[in-house]
mmCIF file of C-alpha atoms in Angstrom:
data_model
loop_
_atom_site.group_PDB
_atom_site.id
_atom_site.type_symbol
_atom_site.label_atom_id
_atom_site.label_comp_id
_atom_site.label_asym_id
_atom_site.label_seq_id
_atom_site.Cartn_x
_atom_site.Cartn_y
_atom_site.Cartn_z
ATOM 1 C CA MET B 3 5.345 23.362 -59.294
ATOM 2 C CA ASP B 4 5.858 27.062 -58.585
ATOM 3 C CA ILE B 5 9.461 27.083 -57.382
ATOM 4 C CA LEU B 6 9.716 30.836 -56.903
ATOM 5 C CA ARG B 7 9.636 32.173 -53.383
ATOM 6 C CA LYS B 8 9.206 35.802 -52.435
ATOM 7 C CA GLY B 9 11.737 36.166 -49.618
ATOM 8 C CA ASN B 10 12.218 36.102 -45.876
ATOM 9 C CA LYS B 11 8.635 36.933 -44.926
ATOM 10 C CA ASP B 12 7.375 33.808 -46.657
ATOM 11 C CA LEU B 13 9.875 31.422 -45.070
ATOM 12 C CA ILE B 14 7.580 30.132 -42.301
ATOM 13 C CA LYS B 15 4.702 29.748 -44.749
ATOM 14 C CA ASP B 16 6.994 27.837 -47.092
ATOM 15 C CA ILE B 17 8.293 25.561 -44.338
ATOM 16 C CA ASN B 18 4.741 24.753 -43.224
ATOM 17 C CA ARG B 19 3.683 24.017 -46.788
ATOM 18 C CA TYR B 20 6.564 21.650 -47.459
ATOM 19 C CA THR B 21 6.219 19.979 -44.075
ATOM 20 C CA VAL B 22 2.601 19.114 -44.870
ATOM 21 C CA LEU B 23 3.383 18.078 -48.436
ATOM 22 C CA ASN B 24 6.224 15.772 -47.414
ATOM 23 C CA LEU B 25 4.079 14.137 -44.739
ATOM 24 C CA ILE B 26 1.420 13.368 -47.353
ATOM 25 C CA ARG B 27 4.104 12.030 -49.726
ATOM 26 C CA GLU B 28 5.518 9.811 -46.988
ATOM 27 C CA LYS B 29 2.144 8.398 -45.945
ATOM 28 C CA GLY B 30 0.617 8.128 -49.406
ATOM 29 C CA GLU B 31 -2.843 8.823 -47.958
ATOM 30 C CA ILE B 32 -3.705 10.541 -44.693
ATOM 31 C CA THR B 33 -6.633 12.384 -43.076
ATOM 32 C CA ARG B 34 -6.615 16.099 -42.317
ATOM 33 C CA THR B 35 -6.970 15.357 -38.617
ATOM 34 C CA GLU B 36 -3.872 13.150 -38.655
ATOM 35 C CA ILE B 37 -1.903 15.853 -40.483
ATOM 36 C CA ALA B 38 -2.940 18.488 -37.946
ATOM 37 C CA LYS B 39 -1.833 16.263 -35.051
ATOM 38 C CA LYS B 40 1.517 15.310 -36.575
ATOM 39 C CA CYS B 41 2.370 18.853 -37.691
ATOM 40 C CA ASP B 42 0.817 20.566 -34.660
ATOM 41 C CA PHE B 43 -1.156 22.973 -36.861
ATOM 42 C CA GLY B 44 -4.536 24.517 -36.235
ATOM 43 C CA MET B 45 -7.235 23.386 -38.651
ATOM 44 C CA SER B 46 -7.583 26.856 -40.190
ATOM 45 C CA THR B 47 -3.864 26.998 -41.032
ATOM 46 C CA LEU B 48 -3.934 23.448 -42.339
ATOM 47 C CA THR B 49 -7.055 24.048 -44.437
ATOM 48 C CA TYR B 50 -5.377 27.039 -46.094
ATOM 49 C CA ILE B 51 -2.280 24.961 -46.938
ATOM 50 C CA LEU B 52 -4.255 21.964 -48.199
ATOM 51 C CA ASP B 53 -6.609 24.083 -50.292
ATOM 52 C CA ASP B 54 -3.606 25.751 -51.896
ATOM 53 C CA LEU B 55 -1.909 22.407 -52.638
ATOM 54 C CA GLN B 56 -5.143 20.923 -53.950
ATOM 55 C CA GLN B 57 -5.800 23.902 -56.200
ATOM 56 C CA GLU B 58 -2.294 23.498 -57.587
ATOM 57 C CA GLY B 59 -3.047 19.823 -58.235
ATOM 58 C CA ILE B 60 -0.189 18.347 -56.262
ATOM 59 C CA ILE B 61 -2.535 16.675 -53.775
ATOM 60 C CA LEU B 62 -5.893 15.048 -54.455
ATOM 61 C CA GLU B 63 -8.949 14.066 -52.467
ATOM 62 C CA GLY B 64 -8.794 10.360 -51.690
ATOM 63 C CA ALA B 65 -11.361 7.845 -50.538
ATOM 64 C CA GLU B 66 -13.258 8.116 -47.275
ATOM 65 C CA THR B 67 -12.033 6.252 -44.217
ATOM 66 C CA SER B 68 -14.097 3.359 -42.927
ATOM 67 C CA SER B 69 -16.630 4.420 -40.345
ATOM 68 C CA THR B 70 -16.269 3.527 -36.657
ATOM 69 C CA GLY B 71 -19.586 5.067 -35.745
ATOM 70 C CA GLY B 72 -18.731 8.701 -36.293
ATOM 71 C CA ARG B 73 -18.446 10.816 -39.390
ATOM 72 C CA ARG B 74 -16.175 9.305 -42.028
ATOM 73 C CA ALA B 75 -13.091 11.392 -42.782
ATOM 74 C CA LYS B 76 -11.821 12.007 -46.281
ATOM 75 C CA LEU B 77 -8.250 11.128 -47.084
ATOM 76 C CA VAL B 78 -5.896 13.394 -48.994
ATOM 77 C CA ARG B 79 -3.224 11.825 -51.159
ATOM 78 C CA PHE B 80 -0.117 12.863 -53.020
ATOM 79 C CA ASN B 81 -0.511 13.199 -56.778
ATOM 80 C CA LYS B 82 2.533 11.280 -58.022
ATOM 81 C CA ASP B 83 1.517 12.141 -61.596
ATOM 82 C CA TYR B 84 1.640 15.899 -61.005
ATOM 83 C CA GLY B 85 4.807 15.949 -63.099
ATOM 84 C CA PHE B 86 7.542 13.660 -64.315
ATOM 85 C CA VAL B 87 11.316 13.334 -64.207
ATOM 86 C CA VAL B 88 13.848 11.970 -66.689
ATOM 87 C CA SER B 89 16.897 10.212 -65.276
ATOM 88 C CA VAL B 90 20.107 9.240 -67.044
ATOM 89 C CA LYS B 91 22.952 6.864 -66.193
ATOM 90 C CA VAL B 92 26.169 7.284 -68.145
ATOM 91 C CA GLU B 93 28.043 4.015 -68.588
ATOM 92 C CA GLU B 94 31.158 3.108 -70.541
ATOM 93 C CA GLU B 95 29.308 1.469 -73.428
ATOM 94 C CA GLN B 96 25.708 2.666 -73.090
ATOM 95 C CA LEU B 97 23.460 5.466 -71.878
ATOM 96 C CA LEU B 98 20.442 4.444 -69.793
ATOM 97 C CA PHE B 99 17.290 6.570 -69.619
ATOM 98 C CA ALA B 100 14.115 6.403 -67.549
ATOM 99 C CA LEU B 101 10.976 8.464 -67.225
ATOM 100 C CA THR B 102 9.549 8.354 -63.697
ATOM 101 C CA ASP B 103 6.678 9.756 -61.702
ATOM 102 C CA LEU B 104 7.236 11.762 -58.515
ATOM 103 C CA ASN B 105 7.542 8.587 -56.438
ATOM 104 C CA ALA B 106 10.497 7.568 -58.636
ATOM 105 C CA GLU B 107 8.451 4.723 -60.080
ATOM 106 C CA ILE B 108 9.656 3.987 -63.604
ATOM 107 C CA ILE B 109 7.041 4.587 -66.296
ATOM 108 C CA GLU B 110 9.335 3.616 -69.149
ATOM 109 C CA ASN B 111 13.043 3.149 -69.716
ATOM 110 C CA THR B 112 15.475 2.504 -72.542
ATOM 111 C CA SER B 113 19.162 2.380 -73.428
ATOM 112 C CA ILE B 114 21.291 3.440 -76.388
ATOM 113 C CA PRO B 115 24.832 2.507 -77.417
ATOM 114 C CA PHE B 116 27.593 4.831 -76.245
ATOM 115 C CA SER B 117 31.376 5.007 -76.319
ATOM 116 C CA SER B 118 33.499 6.405 -73.498
ATOM 117 C CA GLU B 119 35.742 7.829 -76.218
ATOM 118 C CA LYS B 120 33.103 10.395 -77.168
ATOM 119 C CA LYS B 121 33.784 14.015 -76.312
ATOM 120 C CA PRO B 122 31.584 15.644 -73.631
ATOM 121 C CA GLU B 123 29.850 17.766 -76.279
ATOM 122 C CA GLU B 124 28.868 14.650 -78.203
ATOM 123 C CA ALA B 125 27.611 12.983 -75.043
ATOM 124 C CA ILE B 126 25.478 16.020 -74.177
ATOM 125 C CA GLU B 127 23.930 16.025 -77.652
ATOM 126 C CA LEU B 128 22.999 12.362 -77.236
ATOM 127 C CA ILE B 129 21.608 12.916 -73.738
ATOM 128 C CA ALA B 130 19.547 15.960 -74.757
ATOM 129 C CA LYS B 131 18.167 14.218 -77.840
ATOM 130 C CA ASN B 132 17.081 11.179 -75.872
ATOM 131 C CA VAL B 133 15.669 13.148 -72.929
ATOM 132 C CA LYS B 134 13.337 14.815 -75.435
ATOM 133 C CA LYS B 135 12.590 11.424 -76.963
ATOM 134 C CA MET B 136 11.687 10.000 -73.530
ATOM 135 C CA CYS B 137 9.211 12.829 -72.997
ATOM 136 C CA GLY B 138 7.435 11.935 -76.232
ATOM 137 C CA ASN B 139 4.199 13.878 -76.625
ATOM 138 C CA ARG B 140 4.037 14.849 -72.957
ATOM 139 C CA ASP B 141 3.804 18.507 -71.993
ATOM 140 C CA MET B 142 7.392 19.659 -71.357
ATOM 141 C CA ASN B 143 6.039 22.055 -68.731
ATOM 142 C CA HIS B 144 5.473 18.957 -66.591
ATOM 143 C CA LEU B 145 9.113 17.860 -66.884
ATOM 144 C CA LEU B 146 10.287 18.903 -63.420
ATOM 145 C CA GLY B 147 13.939 18.012 -63.809
ATOM 146 C CA VAL B 148 16.673 15.806 -65.222
ATOM 147 C CA GLY B 149 18.898 13.721 -62.935
ATOM 148 C CA ILE B 150 22.210 12.291 -64.142
ATOM 149 C CA ALA B 151 24.228 9.500 -62.519
ATOM 150 C CA ILE B 152 27.840 9.295 -63.658
ATOM 151 C CA SER B 153 31.123 7.696 -62.663
ATOM 152 C CA GLY B 154 33.822 9.924 -61.194
ATOM 153 C CA LEU B 155 34.395 12.871 -58.885
ATOM 154 C CA VAL B 156 31.439 15.245 -59.117
ATOM 155 C CA ASN B 157 30.798 18.730 -57.760
ATOM 156 C CA ARG B 158 27.060 18.258 -57.345
ATOM 157 C CA LYS B 159 26.414 21.904 -56.380
ATOM 158 C CA LYS B 160 27.814 23.110 -59.692
ATOM 159 C CA GLY B 161 26.839 20.023 -61.672
ATOM 160 C CA THR B 162 30.436 19.589 -62.809
ATOM 161 C CA VAL B 163 32.293 16.352 -63.453
ATOM 162 C CA ILE B 164 35.679 17.179 -61.936
ATOM 163 C CA ARG B 165 37.255 13.955 -63.133
ATOM 164 C CA SER B 166 35.985 10.711 -64.599
ATOM 165 C CA THR B 167 38.721 8.218 -65.441
ATOM 166 C CA MET B 168 36.158 5.955 -67.114
ATOM 167 C CA LEU B 169 35.208 8.689 -69.585
ATOM 168 C CA GLY B 170 38.502 10.574 -69.675
ATOM 169 C CA TRP B 171 36.671 13.767 -68.681
ATOM 170 C CA GLU B 172 38.034 16.610 -66.566
ATOM 171 C CA ASN B 173 36.154 19.717 -65.403
ATOM 172 C CA VAL B 174 33.121 19.135 -67.607
ATOM 173 C CA ALA B 175 30.260 21.517 -66.747
ATOM 174 C CA LEU B 176 27.604 18.895 -67.421
ATOM 175 C CA GLU B 177 24.706 20.784 -65.843
ATOM 176 C CA ALA B 178 25.468 24.044 -67.660
ATOM 177 C CA MET B 179 25.925 22.258 -70.991
ATOM 178 C CA LEU B 180 22.586 20.484 -70.670
ATOM 179 C CA HIS B 181 20.910 23.744 -69.624
ATOM 180 C CA ALA B 182 21.687 25.047 -73.104
ATOM 181 C CA HIS B 183 19.145 22.485 -74.346
ATOM 182 C CA PHE B 184 16.706 22.823 -71.408
ATOM 183 C CA PRO B 185 17.092 26.390 -70.067
ATOM 184 C CA ASP B 186 14.030 26.277 -67.793
ATOM 185 C CA ILE B 187 14.458 22.772 -66.401
ATOM 186 C CA PRO B 188 16.562 21.936 -63.311
ATOM 187 C CA VAL B 189 19.448 19.525 -63.928
ATOM 188 C CA TYR B 190 21.194 17.626 -61.124
ATOM 189 C CA VAL B 191 24.340 15.515 -61.382
ATOM 190 C CA ASP B 192 25.875 13.085 -58.888
ATOM 191 C CA LYS B 193 28.086 10.031 -58.959
ATOM 192 C CA ASN B 194 26.543 6.623 -59.490
ATOM 193 C CA ILE B 195 26.860 5.217 -55.988
ATOM 194 C CA ASN B 196 25.272 8.292 -54.382
ATOM 195 C CA CYS B 197 22.295 7.943 -56.727
ATOM 196 C CA TYR B 198 21.903 4.287 -55.809
ATOM 197 C CA THR B 199 22.121 5.250 -52.144
ATOM 198 C CA LEU B 200 19.222 7.685 -52.572
ATOM 199 C CA ALA B 201 17.203 4.773 -53.917
ATOM 200 C CA GLU B 202 18.174 2.687 -50.879
ATOM 201 C CA LEU B 203 17.350 5.584 -48.568
ATOM 202 C CA TRP B 204 13.813 6.081 -49.852
ATOM 203 C CA LEU B 205 12.865 2.793 -51.512
ATOM 204 C CA GLY B 206 15.115 0.038 -50.201
ATOM 205 C CA GLU B 207 17.036 -1.337 -47.240
ATOM 206 C CA GLY B 208 17.787 2.147 -45.883
ATOM 207 C CA LYS B 209 14.173 3.256 -45.395
ATOM 208 C CA GLN B 210 14.253 2.452 -41.682
ATOM 209 C CA SER B 211 17.920 3.335 -41.059
ATOM 210 C CA ASN B 212 19.468 6.657 -40.072
ATOM 211 C CA ASN B 213 23.097 5.632 -40.571
ATOM 212 C CA PHE B 214 24.268 3.146 -43.174
ATOM 213 C CA ALA B 215 26.824 2.565 -45.914
ATOM 214 C CA THR B 216 26.258 1.396 -49.476
ATOM 215 C CA VAL B 217 29.074 -0.533 -51.165
ATOM 216 C CA SER B 218 28.970 -1.330 -54.882
ATOM 217 C CA VAL B 219 31.072 -4.173 -56.247
ATOM 218 C CA GLY B 220 31.623 -5.214 -59.827
ATOM 219 C CA ALA B 221 33.793 -3.695 -62.542
ATOM 220 C CA GLY B 222 34.902 -1.171 -59.916
ATOM 221 C CA LEU B 223 34.297 -0.343 -56.269
ATOM 222 C CA GLY B 224 32.133 2.388 -54.763
ATOM 223 C CA LEU B 225 31.023 3.659 -51.368
ATOM 224 C CA SER B 226 28.396 6.093 -50.151
ATOM 225 C CA VAL B 227 27.860 6.857 -46.459
ATOM 226 C CA VAL B 228 24.574 8.065 -44.947
ATOM 227 C CA ILE B 229 24.765 9.942 -41.639
ATOM 228 C CA ASN B 230 21.493 10.991 -39.991
ATOM 229 C CA ARG B 231 19.670 10.219 -43.270
ATOM 230 C CA GLN B 232 21.896 12.543 -45.282
ATOM 231 C CA ILE B 233 24.580 11.446 -47.729
ATOM 232 C CA TYR B 234 28.001 12.558 -46.517
ATOM 233 C CA TYR B 235 29.820 14.373 -49.330
ATOM 234 C CA GLY B 236 32.992 15.747 -47.758
ATOM 235 C CA ALA B 237 34.716 19.004 -48.668
ATOM 236 C CA GLN B 238 34.864 18.565 -52.456
ATOM 237 C CA GLY B 239 32.010 16.101 -52.864
ATOM 238 C CA GLY B 240 34.384 13.163 -53.118
ATOM 239 C CA ALA B 241 33.656 11.344 -49.865
ATOM 240 C CA GLY B 242 33.380 7.610 -50.361
ATOM 241 C CA GLU B 243 36.408 6.960 -52.558
ATOM 242 C CA PHE B 244 37.382 4.047 -50.349
ATOM 243 C CA GLY B 245 38.388 2.139 -53.467
ATOM 244 C CA HIS B 246 41.471 4.335 -53.390
ATOM 245 C CA THR B 247 42.438 3.570 -49.827
ATOM 246 C CA THR B 248 45.657 1.564 -49.665
ATOM 247 C CA ILE B 249 45.359 -2.115 -48.808
ATOM 248 C CA GLN B 250 48.659 -3.338 -50.271
ATOM 249 C CA PRO B 251 51.538 -0.804 -50.190
ATOM 250 C CA GLY B 252 53.515 -1.030 -53.415
ATOM 251 C CA GLY B 253 50.863 -3.299 -54.931
ATOM 252 C CA TYR B 254 49.074 -3.261 -58.258
ATOM 253 C CA LYS B 255 49.104 0.037 -60.157
ATOM 254 C CA CYS B 256 45.735 1.789 -60.014
ATOM 255 C CA HIS B 257 44.220 3.953 -62.742
ATOM 256 C CA CYS B 258 44.373 6.849 -60.245
ATOM 257 C CA GLY B 259 48.182 6.718 -60.422
ATOM 258 C CA GLN B 260 48.771 5.193 -56.978
ATOM 259 C CA LYS B 261 49.726 1.631 -56.104
ATOM 260 C CA GLY B 262 47.920 -0.872 -53.908
ATOM 261 C CA CYS B 263 44.438 0.703 -53.970
ATOM 262 C CA LEU B 264 41.610 -1.460 -52.610
ATOM 263 C CA GLU B 265 39.772 -1.267 -55.947
ATOM 264 C CA MET B 266 42.634 -3.198 -57.553
ATOM 265 C CA TYR B 267 41.974 -6.063 -55.120
ATOM 266 C CA ALA B 268 38.247 -6.016 -54.306
ATOM 267 C CA SER B 269 36.690 -5.727 -57.772
ATOM 268 C CA GLU B 270 36.994 -7.060 -61.302
ATOM 269 C CA PHE B 271 40.414 -5.406 -61.560
ATOM 270 C CA TYR B 272 41.789 -8.069 -59.213
ATOM 271 C CA PHE B 273 40.820 -10.863 -61.582
ATOM 272 C CA ARG B 274 42.847 -9.258 -64.355
ATOM 273 C CA ASN B 275 45.840 -8.393 -62.175
ATOM 274 C CA ARG B 276 46.152 -11.622 -60.239
ATOM 275 C CA GLY B 277 44.865 -13.879 -63.017
ATOM 276 C CA GLU B 278 47.868 -13.211 -65.226
ATOM 277 C CA GLU B 279 50.187 -14.079 -62.321
ATOM 278 C CA LEU B 280 48.405 -17.359 -61.561
ATOM 279 C CA LYS B 281 48.461 -18.850 -65.046
ATOM 280 C CA GLU B 282 51.665 -20.826 -64.400
ATOM 281 C CA ALA B 283 50.305 -22.198 -61.111
ATOM 282 C CA TYR B 284 47.109 -23.385 -62.847
ATOM 283 C CA PRO B 285 48.247 -24.672 -66.278
ATOM 284 C CA THR B 286 44.982 -26.564 -66.864
ATOM 285 C CA SER B 287 42.788 -23.501 -66.288
ATOM 286 C CA GLU B 288 40.925 -22.363 -69.380
ATOM 287 C CA LEU B 289 40.175 -18.933 -67.908
ATOM 288 C CA ASN B 290 41.363 -16.186 -70.268
ATOM 289 C CA ASP B 291 38.553 -13.641 -69.975
ATOM 290 C CA PHE B 292 38.693 -11.883 -66.598
ATOM 291 C CA HIS B 293 35.366 -10.065 -66.678
ATOM 292 C CA PHE B 294 33.296 -10.687 -63.529
ATOM 293 C CA ASP B 295 30.684 -12.835 -65.275
ATOM 294 C CA LYS B 296 33.292 -15.027 -66.981
ATOM 295 C CA VAL B 297 35.288 -15.631 -63.793
ATOM 296 C CA ALA B 298 32.080 -16.512 -61.927
ATOM 297 C CA LYS B 299 30.991 -18.910 -64.668
ATOM 298 C CA SER B 300 34.386 -20.659 -64.590
ATOM 299 C CA ALA B 301 34.330 -20.884 -60.787
ATOM 300 C CA ARG B 302 30.929 -22.577 -60.908
ATOM 301 C CA ALA B 303 32.287 -24.996 -63.503
ATOM 302 C CA GLY B 304 35.024 -26.036 -61.073
ATOM 303 C CA ASP B 305 37.951 -24.027 -62.437
ATOM 304 C CA GLU B 306 40.408 -23.834 -59.525
ATOM 305 C CA MET B 307 42.044 -20.570 -60.575
ATOM 306 C CA ALA B 308 38.661 -18.854 -60.949
ATOM 307 C CA THR B 309 37.603 -20.194 -57.538
ATOM 308 C CA GLU B 310 40.755 -18.801 -55.923
ATOM 309 C CA LEU B 311 40.325 -15.426 -57.612
ATOM 310 C CA MET B 312 36.713 -15.104 -56.486
ATOM 311 C CA GLY B 313 37.503 -16.142 -52.913
ATOM 312 C CA LYS B 314 40.462 -13.774 -52.531
ATOM 313 C CA MET B 315 38.474 -10.890 -54.007
ATOM 314 C CA GLY B 316 35.817 -11.556 -51.358
ATOM 315 C CA GLU B 317 38.474 -11.535 -48.633
ATOM 316 C CA TYR B 318 39.850 -8.157 -49.687
ATOM 317 C CA LEU B 319 36.338 -6.725 -49.895
ATOM 318 C CA GLY B 320 35.639 -8.124 -46.428
ATOM 319 C CA TYR B 321 38.616 -6.217 -45.029
ATOM 320 C CA GLY B 322 37.464 -3.080 -46.810
ATOM 321 C CA ILE B 323 33.978 -3.351 -45.321
ATOM 322 C CA ARG B 324 35.455 -4.048 -41.896
ATOM 323 C CA ASN B 325 37.344 -0.746 -42.212
ATOM 324 C CA ILE B 326 34.115 1.052 -43.150
ATOM 325 C CA ILE B 327 32.396 -0.353 -40.064
ATOM 326 C CA ASN B 328 35.289 0.607 -37.797
ATOM 327 C CA THR B 329 35.421 4.130 -39.263
ATOM 328 C CA PHE B 330 31.730 5.081 -39.489
ATOM 329 C CA ASN B 331 29.938 2.712 -37.092
ATOM 330 C CA PRO B 332 26.895 2.306 -39.398
ATOM 331 C CA GLU B 333 23.751 0.404 -38.465
ATOM 332 C CA LYS B 334 24.127 -1.632 -41.638
ATOM 333 C CA VAL B 335 26.217 -2.049 -44.767
ATOM 334 C CA ILE B 336 24.269 -2.652 -47.985
ATOM 335 C CA ILE B 337 26.152 -4.377 -50.800
ATOM 336 C CA VAL B 338 24.963 -3.510 -54.321
ATOM 337 C CA GLY B 339 26.232 -3.681 -57.897
ATOM 338 C CA GLU B 340 26.507 -6.125 -60.780
ATOM 339 C CA GLY B 341 28.832 -8.353 -58.766
ATOM 340 C CA LEU B 342 25.847 -9.360 -56.635
ATOM 341 C CA HIS B 343 24.648 -11.650 -59.417
ATOM 342 C CA HIS B 344 27.416 -13.962 -58.159
ATOM 343 C CA ARG B 345 27.122 -13.301 -54.422
ATOM 344 C CA ASP B 346 27.106 -17.000 -53.589
ATOM 345 C CA LEU B 347 30.777 -17.173 -54.597
ATOM 346 C CA PHE B 348 32.127 -14.499 -52.242
ATOM 347 C CA LEU B 349 29.536 -13.268 -49.728
ATOM 348 C CA THR B 350 30.479 -15.840 -47.069
ATOM 349 C CA LYS B 351 34.068 -14.560 -47.120
ATOM 350 C CA ILE B 352 32.865 -10.998 -46.667
ATOM 351 C CA ASP B 353 30.697 -11.943 -43.688
ATOM 352 C CA GLU B 354 33.484 -13.934 -42.028
ATOM 353 C CA ILE B 355 35.946 -11.045 -42.159
ATOM 354 C CA ALA B 356 33.759 -7.933 -41.886
ATOM 355 C CA SER B 357 31.793 -9.289 -38.913
ATOM 356 C CA GLN B 358 35.020 -9.427 -36.879
ATOM 357 C CA ASN B 359 35.130 -5.677 -36.370
ATOM 358 C CA PHE B 360 35.810 -3.461 -33.360
ATOM 359 C CA PHE B 361 32.137 -3.010 -32.503
ATOM 360 C CA SER B 362 31.309 -6.713 -32.606
ATOM 361 C CA GLY B 363 33.994 -7.178 -29.970
ATOM 362 C CA ALA B 364 32.089 -4.698 -27.810
ATOM 363 C CA GLY B 365 28.797 -6.530 -28.331
ATOM 364 C CA PHE B 366 27.371 -4.302 -31.084
ATOM 365 C CA GLU B 367 26.475 -6.064 -34.315
ATOM 366 C CA THR B 368 26.487 -4.327 -37.691
ATOM 367 C CA GLU B 369 24.104 -5.813 -40.230
ATOM 368 C CA ILE B 370 25.742 -6.747 -43.523
ATOM 369 C CA THR B 371 23.090 -7.232 -46.173
ATOM 370 C CA THR B 372 22.489 -7.079 -49.916
ATOM 371 C CA THR B 373 20.151 -4.787 -51.787
ATOM 372 C CA SER B 374 16.542 -5.790 -52.374
ATOM 373 C CA LEU B 375 16.279 -3.362 -55.291
ATOM 374 C CA GLU B 376 16.549 -4.300 -58.951
ATOM 375 C CA ASP B 377 19.038 -2.898 -61.492
ATOM 376 C CA PRO B 378 16.812 0.105 -62.425
ATOM 377 C CA ALA B 379 17.542 1.461 -58.924
ATOM 378 C CA TRP B 380 20.454 3.410 -60.447
ATOM 379 C CA LEU B 381 17.935 5.290 -62.591
ATOM 380 C CA GLN B 382 15.443 5.634 -59.743
ATOM 381 C CA GLY B 383 18.218 7.148 -57.649
ATOM 382 C CA ALA B 384 19.058 9.636 -60.397
ATOM 383 C CA ALA B 385 15.365 10.585 -60.504
ATOM 384 C CA LEU B 386 15.425 11.039 -56.736
ATOM 385 C CA LEU B 387 18.201 13.625 -57.171
ATOM 386 C CA VAL B 388 15.504 15.791 -58.717
ATOM 387 C CA ILE B 389 12.613 14.727 -56.504
ATOM 388 C CA HIS B 390 14.637 15.258 -53.319
ATOM 389 C CA GLN B 391 15.347 18.844 -54.377
ATOM 390 C CA LEU B 392 11.767 19.547 -55.436
ATOM 391 C CA PHE B 393 10.402 18.680 -52.004
ATOM 392 C CA GLN B 394 13.250 19.819 -49.791
ATOM 393 C CA VAL B 395 12.109 21.977 -46.877
ATOM 394 C CA PRO B 396 13.577 25.467 -47.459
ATOM 395 C CA ILE B 397 16.452 26.838 -45.409
ATOM 396 C CA TYR B 398 18.655 29.900 -45.624
ATOM 397 C CA GLU B 399 22.324 30.036 -46.510
ATOM 398 C CA GLU B 400 24.637 32.758 -45.238
ATOM 399 C CA GLU B 401 23.852 34.971 -48.244
ATOM 400 C CA GLN B 402 20.144 34.652 -47.345
ATOM 401 C CA THR B 403 19.085 32.902 -50.536
ATOM 402 C CA LEU B 404 16.242 30.491 -50.210
ATOM 403 C CA LEU B 405 17.103 26.913 -51.079
ATOM 404 C CA ARG B 406 14.704 24.275 -52.329
#
């Protein structure tokens, strides 16, 4: 896609072009007449835009509509194979990669071993090598961007990982470092939960919602808030760190340095913290491994300590979600993450507590639901970091530079 724009005089033309293109993307297939009505364009203006897009190859002629007695209209459709995107998810013990089309549909994906002890430079070498490997024999001119999902505090505008406790990174210019390997290809970086939320926004439970929250539960705790169909980032891009809100003053020590953070009570961390304390109270318990999967397996086998741990974790998470509802008043809260594999052990507790919020008392119900997406949604969301930028309607910043 030609991403260069000539300046102020082309702004209206650019806006019209992207308005039409995004409508076609949203609908999949649509007639010229329908586009003209929805965009309020004259047919001559629309024909010019469509001819330009078709010549570029980003839209294609579709089938003809069924006849109702008059002349059958031809459909135009978005060419999802116009280019491709590579997405990456950085985890503690592995790197995940996917190659997607422009609808964020995964064409192929893979994973490689990784260690969080690796230096950023080593990680970048691995990422760059495997991005190229994912592209295979495809024309690199059709690689329209690389999207990276990572744990930690991220400055997405600069593509910098400000701090990642999981990786031990601070102020790592991830985007700039990867640009050394791909100088002509856009690179976008965001934290994991925001990437997943993009997938929910465009592919999942958030498609029909303007305001919602996504909560991830598992080894840690994450939150992303959507307001008027835009992710809320806050001043430094760190909005959503509700895992570091205090739920128990003076409580368990958190990896952030504070005590009593919600993440220490509403995630896998709680099993480790509280499990050691409960061993004397449950001398017959055979639970020694406090990973989420192991605690869930023991709870299903009737282990009383594991059952208590899972139930209390659900209670704390319920209070956390209640606070989200009271603070943001979302239409719905979508629960995601690896912990959902064991939802039957704690979801009832969450519903019982979170549903008793301020708004329910006023007669307004907030839907609490679980994701309908599969695990690759993390990678689809990272791809959508790129796709969202590619098709963003242009605006001007104060310095009068044209944004994509």
